[in-house]
Amino acid sequence: MHKSVIHNFSWIPLVFFGIGIVFLGLRWLVHPEPWLIDKISNEDLIQKSFDELFKSEINYYLPDYLAVIYLFLGWCAIALGMLIIIYIHITKMGTNKSRIYILATLLVILIGFYYLIFNYIPLAPFKKELYIMSFLWLISAVFSSKLES
């Protein structure tokens, strides 16, 4: 395989990885009640329905609080996705060091996501996205290993 094709397969999947994270963040940012995106897994985790939870007078402002938490989560995801895209754009994964740093960092992030999802929110609807991002990471890692320093 030509060296430029191998190089492209080392960085282009990670751009899609970053774009995917930006879209996840946007989904939390624009949804009027973002905790309902993963309603089933959230209700399973807290062992109560949101209707039941919001009925209690003490939880009157809980929807506002959750909206702020999810806005923050959305902005964090967007920022992370943009940082990944910018890092890839600037470095183009041109050095061995740049490939190792970004792939190692993203691997730690993926492992953390797997741990959270499978241990705390196994009913989360984000498994498909996690598998896609893992596949993109794997493509990049395989082709990065084929590049010379």
PDB file of N, CA and C in Angstrom, residues 2-72:
ATOM      1  N   HIS A   2       0.502   2.260  -0.715  1.00  0.00           N
ATOM      2  CA  HIS A   2       1.291   3.479  -0.832  1.00  0.00           C
ATOM      3  C   HIS A   2       1.363   4.204   0.518  1.00  0.00           C
ATOM      4  N   LYS A   3       2.508   4.794   0.799  1.00  0.00           N
ATOM      5  CA  LYS A   3       2.743   5.439   2.082  1.00  0.00           C
ATOM      6  C   LYS A   3       1.731   6.551   2.383  1.00  0.00           C
ATOM      7  N   SER A   4       1.319   7.314   1.369  1.00  0.00           N
ATOM      8  CA  SER A   4       0.355   8.403   1.610  1.00  0.00           C
ATOM      9  C   SER A   4      -1.019   7.852   1.988  1.00  0.00           C
ATOM     10  N   VAL A   5      -1.398   6.706   1.436  1.00  0.00           N
ATOM     11  CA  VAL A   5      -2.676   6.080   1.797  1.00  0.00           C
ATOM     12  C   VAL A   5      -2.622   5.603   3.247  1.00  0.00           C
ATOM     13  N   ILE A   6      -1.510   4.967   3.612  1.00  0.00           N
ATOM     14  CA  ILE A   6      -1.339   4.519   4.997  1.00  0.00           C
ATOM     15  C   ILE A   6      -1.398   5.716   5.941  1.00  0.00           C
ATOM     16  N   HIS A   7      -0.707   6.794   5.561  1.00  0.00           N
ATOM     17  CA  HIS A   7      -0.717   7.999   6.402  1.00  0.00           C
ATOM     18  C   HIS A   7      -2.124   8.560   6.551  1.00  0.00           C
ATOM     19  N   ASN A   8      -2.877   8.610   5.448  1.00  0.00           N
ATOM     20  CA  ASN A   8      -4.252   9.110   5.515  1.00  0.00           C
ATOM     21  C   ASN A   8      -5.117   8.261   6.436  1.00  0.00           C
ATOM     22  N   PHE A   9      -4.922   6.943   6.414  1.00  0.00           N
ATOM     23  CA  PHE A   9      -5.687   6.063   7.300  1.00  0.00           C
ATOM     24  C   PHE A   9      -5.234   6.167   8.749  1.00  0.00           C
ATOM     25  N   SER A  10      -4.109   6.824   8.990  1.00  0.00           N
ATOM     26  CA  SER A  10      -3.674   7.018  10.375  1.00  0.00           C
ATOM     27  C   SER A  10      -4.341   8.239  11.001  1.00  0.00           C
ATOM     28  N   TRP A  11      -4.694   9.248  10.184  1.00  0.00           N
ATOM     29  CA  TRP A  11      -5.259  10.450  10.783  1.00  0.00           C
ATOM     30  C   TRP A  11      -6.727  10.705  10.457  1.00  0.00           C
ATOM     31  N   ILE A  12      -7.207  10.309   9.292  1.00  0.00           N
ATOM     32  CA  ILE A  12      -8.599  10.608   8.918  1.00  0.00           C
ATOM     33  C   ILE A  12      -9.615   9.948   9.864  1.00  0.00           C
ATOM     34  N   PRO A  13      -9.427   8.690  10.287  1.00  0.00           N
ATOM     35  CA  PRO A  13     -10.404   8.127  11.237  1.00  0.00           C
ATOM     36  C   PRO A  13     -10.519   8.930  12.536  1.00  0.00           C
ATOM     37  N   LEU A  14      -9.403   9.521  12.984  1.00  0.00           N
ATOM     38  CA  LEU A  14      -9.455  10.293  14.222  1.00  0.00           C
ATOM     39  C   LEU A  14     -10.163  11.629  14.035  1.00  0.00           C
ATOM     40  N   VAL A  15     -10.155  12.160  12.819  1.00  0.00           N
ATOM     41  CA  VAL A  15     -10.954  13.361  12.546  1.00  0.00           C
ATOM     42  C   VAL A  15     -12.432  13.002  12.681  1.00  0.00           C
ATOM     43  N   PHE A  16     -12.833  11.858  12.134  1.00  0.00           N
ATOM     44  CA  PHE A  16     -14.221  11.401  12.285  1.00  0.00           C
ATOM     45  C   PHE A  16     -14.549  11.124  13.751  1.00  0.00           C
ATOM     46  N   PHE A  17     -13.584  10.597  14.496  1.00  0.00           N
ATOM     47  CA  PHE A  17     -13.725  10.380  15.935  1.00  0.00           C
ATOM     48  C   PHE A  17     -14.075  11.710  16.610  1.00  0.00           C
ATOM     49  N   GLY A  18     -13.295  12.750  16.307  1.00  0.00           N
ATOM     50  CA  GLY A  18     -13.542  14.072  16.880  1.00  0.00           C
ATOM     51  C   GLY A  18     -14.882  14.648  16.469  1.00  0.00           C
ATOM     52  N   ILE A  19     -15.230  14.481  15.206  1.00  0.00           N
ATOM     53  CA  ILE A  19     -16.529  14.964  14.721  1.00  0.00           C
ATOM     54  C   ILE A  19     -17.666  14.246  15.447  1.00  0.00           C
ATOM     55  N   GLY A  20     -17.505  12.947  15.667  1.00  0.00           N
ATOM     56  CA  GLY A  20     -18.519  12.182  16.402  1.00  0.00           C
ATOM     57  C   GLY A  20     -18.717  12.707  17.811  1.00  0.00           C
ATOM     58  N   ILE A  21     -17.627  13.051  18.481  1.00  0.00           N
ATOM     59  CA  ILE A  21     -17.737  13.592  19.835  1.00  0.00           C
ATOM     60  C   ILE A  21     -18.413  14.966  19.816  1.00  0.00           C
ATOM     61  N   VAL A  22     -18.099  15.774  18.813  1.00  0.00           N
ATOM     62  CA  VAL A  22     -18.755  17.081  18.686  1.00  0.00           C
ATOM     63  C   VAL A  22     -20.264  16.885  18.520  1.00  0.00           C
ATOM     64  N   PHE A  23     -20.675  15.930  17.690  1.00  0.00           N
ATOM     65  CA  PHE A  23     -22.111  15.700  17.492  1.00  0.00           C
ATOM     66  C   PHE A  23     -22.782  15.163  18.749  1.00  0.00           C
ATOM     67  N   LEU A  24     -22.087  14.315  19.521  1.00  0.00           N
ATOM     68  CA  LEU A  24     -22.651  13.871  20.797  1.00  0.00           C
ATOM     69  C   LEU A  24     -22.876  15.071  21.710  1.00  0.00           C
ATOM     70  N   GLY A  25     -21.890  15.968  21.765  1.00  0.00           N
ATOM     71  CA  GLY A  25     -22.019  17.160  22.589  1.00  0.00           C
ATOM     72  C   GLY A  25     -23.150  18.063  22.124  1.00  0.00           C
ATOM     73  N   LEU A  26     -23.272  18.226  20.819  1.00  0.00           N
ATOM     74  CA  LEU A  26     -24.360  19.058  20.277  1.00  0.00           C
ATOM     75  C   LEU A  26     -25.724  18.481  20.625  1.00  0.00           C
ATOM     76  N   ARG A  27     -25.805  17.157  20.620  1.00  0.00           N
ATOM     77  CA  ARG A  27     -27.076  16.505  20.955  1.00  0.00           C
ATOM     78  C   ARG A  27     -27.483  16.858  22.387  1.00  0.00           C
ATOM     79  N   TRP A  28     -26.526  16.830  23.319  1.00  0.00           N
ATOM     80  CA  TRP A  28     -26.837  17.203  24.702  1.00  0.00           C
ATOM     81  C   TRP A  28     -27.106  18.693  24.825  1.00  0.00           C
ATOM     82  N   LEU A  29     -26.460  19.479  24.004  1.00  0.00           N
ATOM     83  CA  LEU A  29     -26.568  20.937  24.088  1.00  0.00           C
ATOM     84  C   LEU A  29     -27.915  21.445  23.590  1.00  0.00           C
ATOM     85  N   VAL A  30     -28.445  20.873  22.527  1.00  0.00           N
ATOM     86  CA  VAL A  30     -29.658  21.424  21.913  1.00  0.00           C
ATOM     87  C   VAL A  30     -30.952  20.761  22.383  1.00  0.00           C
ATOM     88  N   HIS A  31     -30.844  19.607  23.010  1.00  0.00           N
ATOM     89  CA  HIS A  31     -32.053  18.913  23.464  1.00  0.00           C
ATOM     90  C   HIS A  31     -32.649  19.661  24.656  1.00  0.00           C
ATOM     91  N   PRO A  32     -33.964  19.925  24.646  1.00  0.00           N
ATOM     92  CA  PRO A  32     -34.567  20.679  25.752  1.00  0.00           C
ATOM     93  C   PRO A  32     -34.527  19.926  27.089  1.00  0.00           C
ATOM     94  N   GLU A  33     -34.560  18.612  27.043  1.00  0.00           N
ATOM     95  CA  GLU A  33     -34.466  17.788  28.256  1.00  0.00           C
ATOM     96  C   GLU A  33     -33.462  16.662  27.982  1.00  0.00           C
ATOM     97  N   PRO A  34     -32.166  16.987  27.990  1.00  0.00           N
ATOM     98  CA  PRO A  34     -31.153  16.019  27.555  1.00  0.00           C
ATOM     99  C   PRO A  34     -31.056  14.750  28.400  1.00  0.00           C
ATOM    100  N   TRP A  35     -31.533  14.780  29.626  1.00  0.00           N
ATOM    101  CA  TRP A  35     -31.514  13.576  30.451  1.00  0.00           C
ATOM    102  C   TRP A  35     -32.477  12.527  29.918  1.00  0.00           C
ATOM    103  N   LEU A  36     -33.368  12.944  29.029  1.00  0.00           N
ATOM    104  CA  LEU A  36     -34.307  11.989  28.434  1.00  0.00           C
ATOM    105  C   LEU A  36     -33.695  11.260  27.236  1.00  0.00           C
ATOM    106  N   ILE A  37     -32.549  11.725  26.737  1.00  0.00           N
ATOM    107  CA  ILE A  37     -31.885  11.039  25.627  1.00  0.00           C
ATOM    108  C   ILE A  37     -31.538   9.610  26.051  1.00  0.00           C
ATOM    109  N   ASP A  38     -31.063   9.473  27.278  1.00  0.00           N
ATOM    110  CA  ASP A  38     -30.752   8.144  27.802  1.00  0.00           C
ATOM    111  C   ASP A  38     -31.634   7.865  29.027  1.00  0.00           C
ATOM    112  N   LYS A  39     -32.924   8.134  28.854  1.00  0.00           N
ATOM    113  CA  LYS A  39     -33.911   8.032  29.936  1.00  0.00           C
ATOM    114  C   LYS A  39     -33.921   6.650  30.597  1.00  0.00           C
ATOM    115  N   ILE A  40     -33.935   5.608  29.805  1.00  0.00           N
ATOM    116  CA  ILE A  40     -34.037   4.255  30.362  1.00  0.00           C
ATOM    117  C   ILE A  40     -32.849   3.950  31.266  1.00  0.00           C
ATOM    118  N   SER A  41     -31.654   4.253  30.793  1.00  0.00           N
ATOM    119  CA  SER A  41     -30.472   3.951  31.613  1.00  0.00           C
ATOM    120  C   SER A  41     -30.402   4.861  32.836  1.00  0.00           C
ATOM    121  N   ASN A  42     -30.819   6.122  32.702  1.00  0.00           N
ATOM    122  CA  ASN A  42     -30.827   7.034  33.856  1.00  0.00           C
ATOM    123  C   ASN A  42     -31.821   6.567  34.914  1.00  0.00           C
ATOM    124  N   GLU A  43     -33.017   6.205  34.483  1.00  0.00           N
ATOM    125  CA  GLU A  43     -34.024   5.740  35.445  1.00  0.00           C
ATOM    126  C   GLU A  43     -33.619   4.420  36.080  1.00  0.00           C
ATOM    127  N   ASP A  44     -32.939   3.590  35.325  1.00  0.00           N
ATOM    128  CA  ASP A  44     -32.439   2.333  35.892  1.00  0.00           C
ATOM    129  C   ASP A  44     -31.381   2.621  36.960  1.00  0.00           C
ATOM    130  N   LEU A  45     -30.531   3.591  36.714  1.00  0.00           N
ATOM    131  CA  LEU A  45     -29.463   3.940  37.651  1.00  0.00           C
ATOM    132  C   LEU A  45     -30.015   4.529  38.946  1.00  0.00           C
ATOM    133  N   ILE A  46     -31.009   5.424  38.841  1.00  0.00           N
ATOM    134  CA  ILE A  46     -31.545   6.069  40.050  1.00  0.00           C
ATOM    135  C   ILE A  46     -32.730   5.298  40.648  1.00  0.00           C
ATOM    136  N   GLN A  47     -33.163   4.243  39.980  1.00  0.00           N
ATOM    137  CA  GLN A  47     -34.240   3.381  40.474  1.00  0.00           C
ATOM    138  C   GLN A  47     -35.563   4.136  40.675  1.00  0.00           C
ATOM    139  N   LYS A  48     -35.798   5.135  39.846  1.00  0.00           N
ATOM    140  CA  LYS A  48     -37.027   5.919  39.894  1.00  0.00           C
ATOM    141  C   LYS A  48     -37.274   6.510  38.526  1.00  0.00           C
ATOM    142  N   SER A  49     -38.539   6.737  38.206  1.00  0.00           N
ATOM    143  CA  SER A  49     -38.839   7.413  36.948  1.00  0.00           C
ATOM    144  C   SER A  49     -38.641   8.915  37.146  1.00  0.00           C
ATOM    145  N   PHE A  50     -38.390   9.618  36.064  1.00  0.00           N
ATOM    146  CA  PHE A  50     -38.218  11.068  36.167  1.00  0.00           C
ATOM    147  C   PHE A  50     -39.516  11.733  36.603  1.00  0.00           C
ATOM    148  N   ASP A  51     -40.661  11.208  36.148  1.00  0.00           N
ATOM    149  CA  ASP A  51     -41.948  11.769  36.576  1.00  0.00           C
ATOM    150  C   ASP A  51     -42.078  11.685  38.085  1.00  0.00           C
ATOM    151  N   GLU A  52     -41.738  10.528  38.623  1.00  0.00           N
ATOM    152  CA  GLU A  52     -41.794  10.314  40.065  1.00  0.00           C
ATOM    153  C   GLU A  52     -40.817  11.244  40.792  1.00  0.00           C
ATOM    154  N   LEU A  53     -39.631  11.373  40.240  1.00  0.00           N
ATOM    155  CA  LEU A  53     -38.587  12.187  40.842  1.00  0.00           C
ATOM    156  C   LEU A  53     -38.975  13.663  40.852  1.00  0.00           C
ATOM    157  N   PHE A  54     -39.548  14.143  39.749  1.00  0.00           N
ATOM    158  CA  PHE A  54     -39.881  15.560  39.635  1.00  0.00           C
ATOM    159  C   PHE A  54     -41.151  15.944  40.399  1.00  0.00           C
ATOM    160  N   LYS A  55     -41.977  14.963  40.789  1.00  0.00           N
ATOM    161  CA  LYS A  55     -43.202  15.245  41.537  1.00  0.00           C
ATOM    162  C   LYS A  55     -42.912  15.794  42.927  1.00  0.00           C
ATOM    163  N   SER A  56     -41.862  15.316  43.523  1.00  0.00           N
ATOM    164  CA  SER A  56     -41.515  15.730  44.875  1.00  0.00           C
ATOM    165  C   SER A  56     -41.198  17.224  44.909  1.00  0.00           C
ATOM    166  N   GLU A  57     -41.747  17.917  45.904  1.00  0.00           N
ATOM    167  CA  GLU A  57     -41.562  19.363  46.003  1.00  0.00           C
ATOM    168  C   GLU A  57     -40.088  19.747  46.158  1.00  0.00           C
ATOM    169  N   ILE A  58     -39.330  18.930  46.848  1.00  0.00           N
ATOM    170  CA  ILE A  58     -37.910  19.237  47.062  1.00  0.00           C
ATOM    171  C   ILE A  58     -37.120  19.212  45.749  1.00  0.00           C
ATOM    172  N   ASN A  59     -37.642  18.507  44.756  1.00  0.00           N
ATOM    173  CA  ASN A  59     -36.967  18.388  43.456  1.00  0.00           C
ATOM    174  C   ASN A  59     -37.541  19.336  42.407  1.00  0.00           C
ATOM    175  N   TYR A  60     -38.206  20.389  42.858  1.00  0.00           N
ATOM    176  CA  TYR A  60     -38.859  21.316  41.939  1.00  0.00           C
ATOM    177  C   TYR A  60     -37.888  21.891  40.904  1.00  0.00           C
ATOM    178  N   TYR A  61     -36.684  22.234  41.330  1.00  0.00           N
ATOM    179  CA  TYR A  61     -35.702  22.838  40.430  1.00  0.00           C
ATOM    180  C   TYR A  61     -34.713  21.818  39.853  1.00  0.00           C
ATOM    181  N   LEU A  62     -34.943  20.552  40.105  1.00  0.00           N
ATOM    182  CA  LEU A  62     -34.049  19.512  39.586  1.00  0.00           C
ATOM    183  C   LEU A  62     -33.935  19.526  38.065  1.00  0.00           C
ATOM    184  N   PRO A  63     -35.022  19.729  37.308  1.00  0.00           N
ATOM    185  CA  PRO A  63     -34.870  19.807  35.843  1.00  0.00           C
ATOM    186  C   PRO A  63     -33.920  20.929  35.408  1.00  0.00           C
ATOM    187  N   ASP A  64     -33.983  22.064  36.099  1.00  0.00           N
ATOM    188  CA  ASP A  64     -33.067  23.170  35.769  1.00  0.00           C
ATOM    189  C   ASP A  64     -31.620  22.767  36.054  1.00  0.00           C
ATOM    190  N   TYR A  65     -31.418  22.108  37.189  1.00  0.00           N
ATOM    191  CA  TYR A  65     -30.082  21.664  37.562  1.00  0.00           C
ATOM    192  C   TYR A  65     -29.548  20.645  36.549  1.00  0.00           C
ATOM    193  N   LEU A  66     -30.390  19.690  36.183  1.00  0.00           N
ATOM    194  CA  LEU A  66     -29.974  18.687  35.197  1.00  0.00           C
ATOM    195  C   LEU A  66     -29.673  19.329  33.847  1.00  0.00           C
ATOM    196  N   ALA A  67     -30.465  20.331  33.473  1.00  0.00           N
ATOM    197  CA  ALA A  67     -30.217  21.026  32.203  1.00  0.00           C
ATOM    198  C   ALA A  67     -28.837  21.673  32.212  1.00  0.00           C
ATOM    199  N   VAL A  68     -28.453  22.287  33.325  1.00  0.00           N
ATOM    200  CA  VAL A  68     -27.134  22.918  33.429  1.00  0.00           C
ATOM    201  C   VAL A  68     -26.029  21.866  33.375  1.00  0.00           C
ATOM    202  N   ILE A  69     -26.220  20.764  34.072  1.00  0.00           N
ATOM    203  CA  ILE A  69     -25.217  19.681  34.078  1.00  0.00           C
ATOM    204  C   ILE A  69     -25.026  19.151  32.657  1.00  0.00           C
ATOM    205  N   TYR A  70     -26.111  18.922  31.948  1.00  0.00           N
ATOM    206  CA  TYR A  70     -26.009  18.406  30.587  1.00  0.00           C
ATOM    207  C   TYR A  70     -25.464  19.454  29.614  1.00  0.00           C
ATOM    208  N   LEU A  71     -25.756  20.729  29.845  1.00  0.00           N
ATOM    209  CA  LEU A  71     -25.140  21.791  29.029  1.00  0.00           C
ATOM    210  C   LEU A  71     -23.624  21.754  29.202  1.00  0.00           C
ATOM    211  N   PHE A  72     -23.194  21.622  30.446  1.00  0.00           N
ATOM    212  CA  PHE A  72     -21.762  21.543  30.736  1.00  0.00           C
ATOM    213  C   PHE A  72     -21.157  20.306  30.062  1.00  0.00           C
TER     214      PHE A  72
END
